[in-house]
XYZ file of C-alpha atoms in Angstrom:
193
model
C -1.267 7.792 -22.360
C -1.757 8.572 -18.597
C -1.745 12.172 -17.443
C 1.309 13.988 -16.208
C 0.054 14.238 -13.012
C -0.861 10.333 -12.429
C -4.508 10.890 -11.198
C -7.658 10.499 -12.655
C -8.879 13.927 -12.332
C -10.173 14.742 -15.677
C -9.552 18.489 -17.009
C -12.628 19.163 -18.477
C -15.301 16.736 -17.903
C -18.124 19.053 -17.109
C -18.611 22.432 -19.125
C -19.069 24.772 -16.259
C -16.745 25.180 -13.073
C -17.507 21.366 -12.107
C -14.430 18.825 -12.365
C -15.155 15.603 -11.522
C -12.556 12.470 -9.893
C -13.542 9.277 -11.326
C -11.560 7.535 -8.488
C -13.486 9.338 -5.319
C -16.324 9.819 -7.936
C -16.518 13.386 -5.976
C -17.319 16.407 -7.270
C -14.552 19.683 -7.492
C -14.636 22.938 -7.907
C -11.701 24.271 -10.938
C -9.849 25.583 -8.161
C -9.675 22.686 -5.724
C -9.066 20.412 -8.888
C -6.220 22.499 -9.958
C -5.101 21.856 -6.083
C -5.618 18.070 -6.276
C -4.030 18.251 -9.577
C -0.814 19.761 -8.664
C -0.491 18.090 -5.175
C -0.553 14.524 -7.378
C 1.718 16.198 -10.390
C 4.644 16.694 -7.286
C 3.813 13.136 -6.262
C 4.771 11.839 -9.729
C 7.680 14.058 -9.824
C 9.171 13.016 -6.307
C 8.462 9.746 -7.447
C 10.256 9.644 -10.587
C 13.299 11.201 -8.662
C 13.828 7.425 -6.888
C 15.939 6.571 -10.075
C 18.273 9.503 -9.575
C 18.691 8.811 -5.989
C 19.613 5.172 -5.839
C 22.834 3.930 -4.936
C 25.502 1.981 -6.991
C 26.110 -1.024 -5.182
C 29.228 -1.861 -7.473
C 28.095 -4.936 -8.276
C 25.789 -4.437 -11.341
C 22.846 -3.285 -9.331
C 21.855 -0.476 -7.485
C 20.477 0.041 -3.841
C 17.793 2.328 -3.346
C 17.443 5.064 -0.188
C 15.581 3.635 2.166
C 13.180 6.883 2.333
C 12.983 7.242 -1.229
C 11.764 3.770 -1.457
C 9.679 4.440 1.182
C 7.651 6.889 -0.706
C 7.307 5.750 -4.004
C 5.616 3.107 -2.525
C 2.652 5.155 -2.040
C 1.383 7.818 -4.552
C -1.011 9.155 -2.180
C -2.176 13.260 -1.849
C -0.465 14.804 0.460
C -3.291 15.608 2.778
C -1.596 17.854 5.051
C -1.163 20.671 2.213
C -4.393 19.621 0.986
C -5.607 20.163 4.300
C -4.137 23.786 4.267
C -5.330 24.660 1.070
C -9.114 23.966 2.503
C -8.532 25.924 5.577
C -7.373 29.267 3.259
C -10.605 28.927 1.539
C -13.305 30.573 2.842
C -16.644 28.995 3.504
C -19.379 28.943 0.555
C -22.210 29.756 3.377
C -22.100 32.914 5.526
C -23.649 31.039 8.165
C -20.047 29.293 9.286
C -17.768 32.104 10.884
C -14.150 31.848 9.479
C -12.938 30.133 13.067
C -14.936 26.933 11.966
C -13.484 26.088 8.974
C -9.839 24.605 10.852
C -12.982 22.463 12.312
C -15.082 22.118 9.164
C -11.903 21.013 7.105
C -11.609 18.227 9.602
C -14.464 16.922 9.887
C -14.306 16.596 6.030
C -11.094 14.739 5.795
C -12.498 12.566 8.759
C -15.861 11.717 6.610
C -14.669 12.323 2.811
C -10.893 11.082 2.894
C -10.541 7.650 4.275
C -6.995 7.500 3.894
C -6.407 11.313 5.538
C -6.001 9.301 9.267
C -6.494 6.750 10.923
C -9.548 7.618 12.709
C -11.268 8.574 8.856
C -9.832 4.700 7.962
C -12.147 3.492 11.149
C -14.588 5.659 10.724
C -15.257 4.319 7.023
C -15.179 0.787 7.772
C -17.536 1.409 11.162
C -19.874 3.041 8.477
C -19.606 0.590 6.109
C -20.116 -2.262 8.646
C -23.610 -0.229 9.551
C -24.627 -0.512 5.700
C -23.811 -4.530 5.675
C -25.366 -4.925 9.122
C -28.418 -2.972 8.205
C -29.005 -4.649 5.325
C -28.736 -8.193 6.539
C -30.824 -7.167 9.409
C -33.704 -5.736 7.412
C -33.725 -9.422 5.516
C -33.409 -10.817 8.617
C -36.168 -9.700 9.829
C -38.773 -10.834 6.758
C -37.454 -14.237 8.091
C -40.042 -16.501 9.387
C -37.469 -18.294 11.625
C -36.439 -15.597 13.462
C -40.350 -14.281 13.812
C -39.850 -15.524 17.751
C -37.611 -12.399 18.306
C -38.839 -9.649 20.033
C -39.822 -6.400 18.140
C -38.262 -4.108 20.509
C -34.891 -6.197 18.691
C -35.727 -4.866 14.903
C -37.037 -1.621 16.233
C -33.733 -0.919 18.357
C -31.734 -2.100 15.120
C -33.472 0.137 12.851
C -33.347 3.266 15.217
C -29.994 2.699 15.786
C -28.950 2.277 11.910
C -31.597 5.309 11.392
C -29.655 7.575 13.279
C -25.907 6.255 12.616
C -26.691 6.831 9.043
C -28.872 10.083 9.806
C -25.719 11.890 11.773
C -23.536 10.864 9.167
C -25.200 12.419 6.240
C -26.008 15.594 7.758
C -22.497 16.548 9.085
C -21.344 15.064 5.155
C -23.281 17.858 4.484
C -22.581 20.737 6.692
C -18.448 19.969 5.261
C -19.737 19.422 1.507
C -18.207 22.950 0.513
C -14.860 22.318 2.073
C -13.159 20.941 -1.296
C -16.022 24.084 -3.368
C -18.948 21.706 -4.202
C -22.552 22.750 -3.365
C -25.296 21.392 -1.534
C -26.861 20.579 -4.466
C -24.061 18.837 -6.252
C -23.540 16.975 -3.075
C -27.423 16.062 -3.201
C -27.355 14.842 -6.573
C -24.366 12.973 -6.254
C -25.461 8.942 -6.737
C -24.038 8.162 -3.497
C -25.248 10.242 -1.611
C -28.810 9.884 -2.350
């Protein structure tokens, strides 16, 4: 049967203080899972409330609320408590001064929750474009047809990819203990190696 809460967020996947989202395939500390857990349990709950709050039409059917309908449609996290939750934490590293997490928290919702905004949804799909074009480039470029080109082209290119992809990671990491996992979780992570 599928948990209460309607996530994926397994309880106790890894032995220590790990948990681990299969769907974001992200790493959690027990505290921000417990978070994630109970922002997605009041989800479910609000959800299952569009029953009680449709209207009888009279006629053999019922009419639901327009706002209720609204959100069940989406069973998404509530990212603006979530968002509050990560600026009460404080920082894992003594290095970042309390005043930078507000920041901290989002630039981590901008690179680590796609659906937080807008701008994260662009921001993803610009990044992801990169990884297609890069990759199609670097074949491109083994190509004897397109040998002709200059090599100022493929260095540009690469430099350009180098650094889009270079920027990215590092401020992914300087935000990896926003949600409580460490550097070296984040390293070891499959993506992000």
């Amino acid at each position: 049967p599928p948990p209460p809460w309607g996530g994926n967020l397994t309880a106790e996947m890894f032995a220590g203080n790990v948990h681990y989202d299969r769907d974001a395939h992200k790493h959690y500390s027990r505290e921000m899972a417990a978070v994630k857990i109970q922002l997605a349990f009041r989800k479910r709950l609000k959800t299952q409330d569009v029953g009680m709050n449709s209207k009888d039409t009279g006629e053999g059917g019922s009419q639901q609320d327009p706002s209720v309908l609204a959100h069940s449609r989406s069973e998404k996290i509530d990212y603006q408590d979530l968002r509050k939750v990560y600026e009460e934490n404080p920082s894992a590293y003594p290095c970042f001064p309390r005043s930078c997490q507000s920041c901290r928290v989002s630039l981590y919702m901008l690179f680590e929750e796609p659906d937080s905004s807008r701008s994260a949804q662009i921001l993803a799909c610009f990044i992801f474009t990169c990884i297609i074009l890069s990759i199609f480039l670097f074949m491109a470029e083994t190509m004897p047809e397109l040998s002709s080109a200059p090599a100022a082209f493929w260095f540009g290119c690469e430099l350009f990819f180098t650094l889009v992809f270079l920027v990215e990671y590092i401020l992914r990491l300087l935000v990896c203990d926003v949600a409580g996992a460490s550097v070296l979780s984040f390293i070891r992570t499959p993506m992000n190696i």
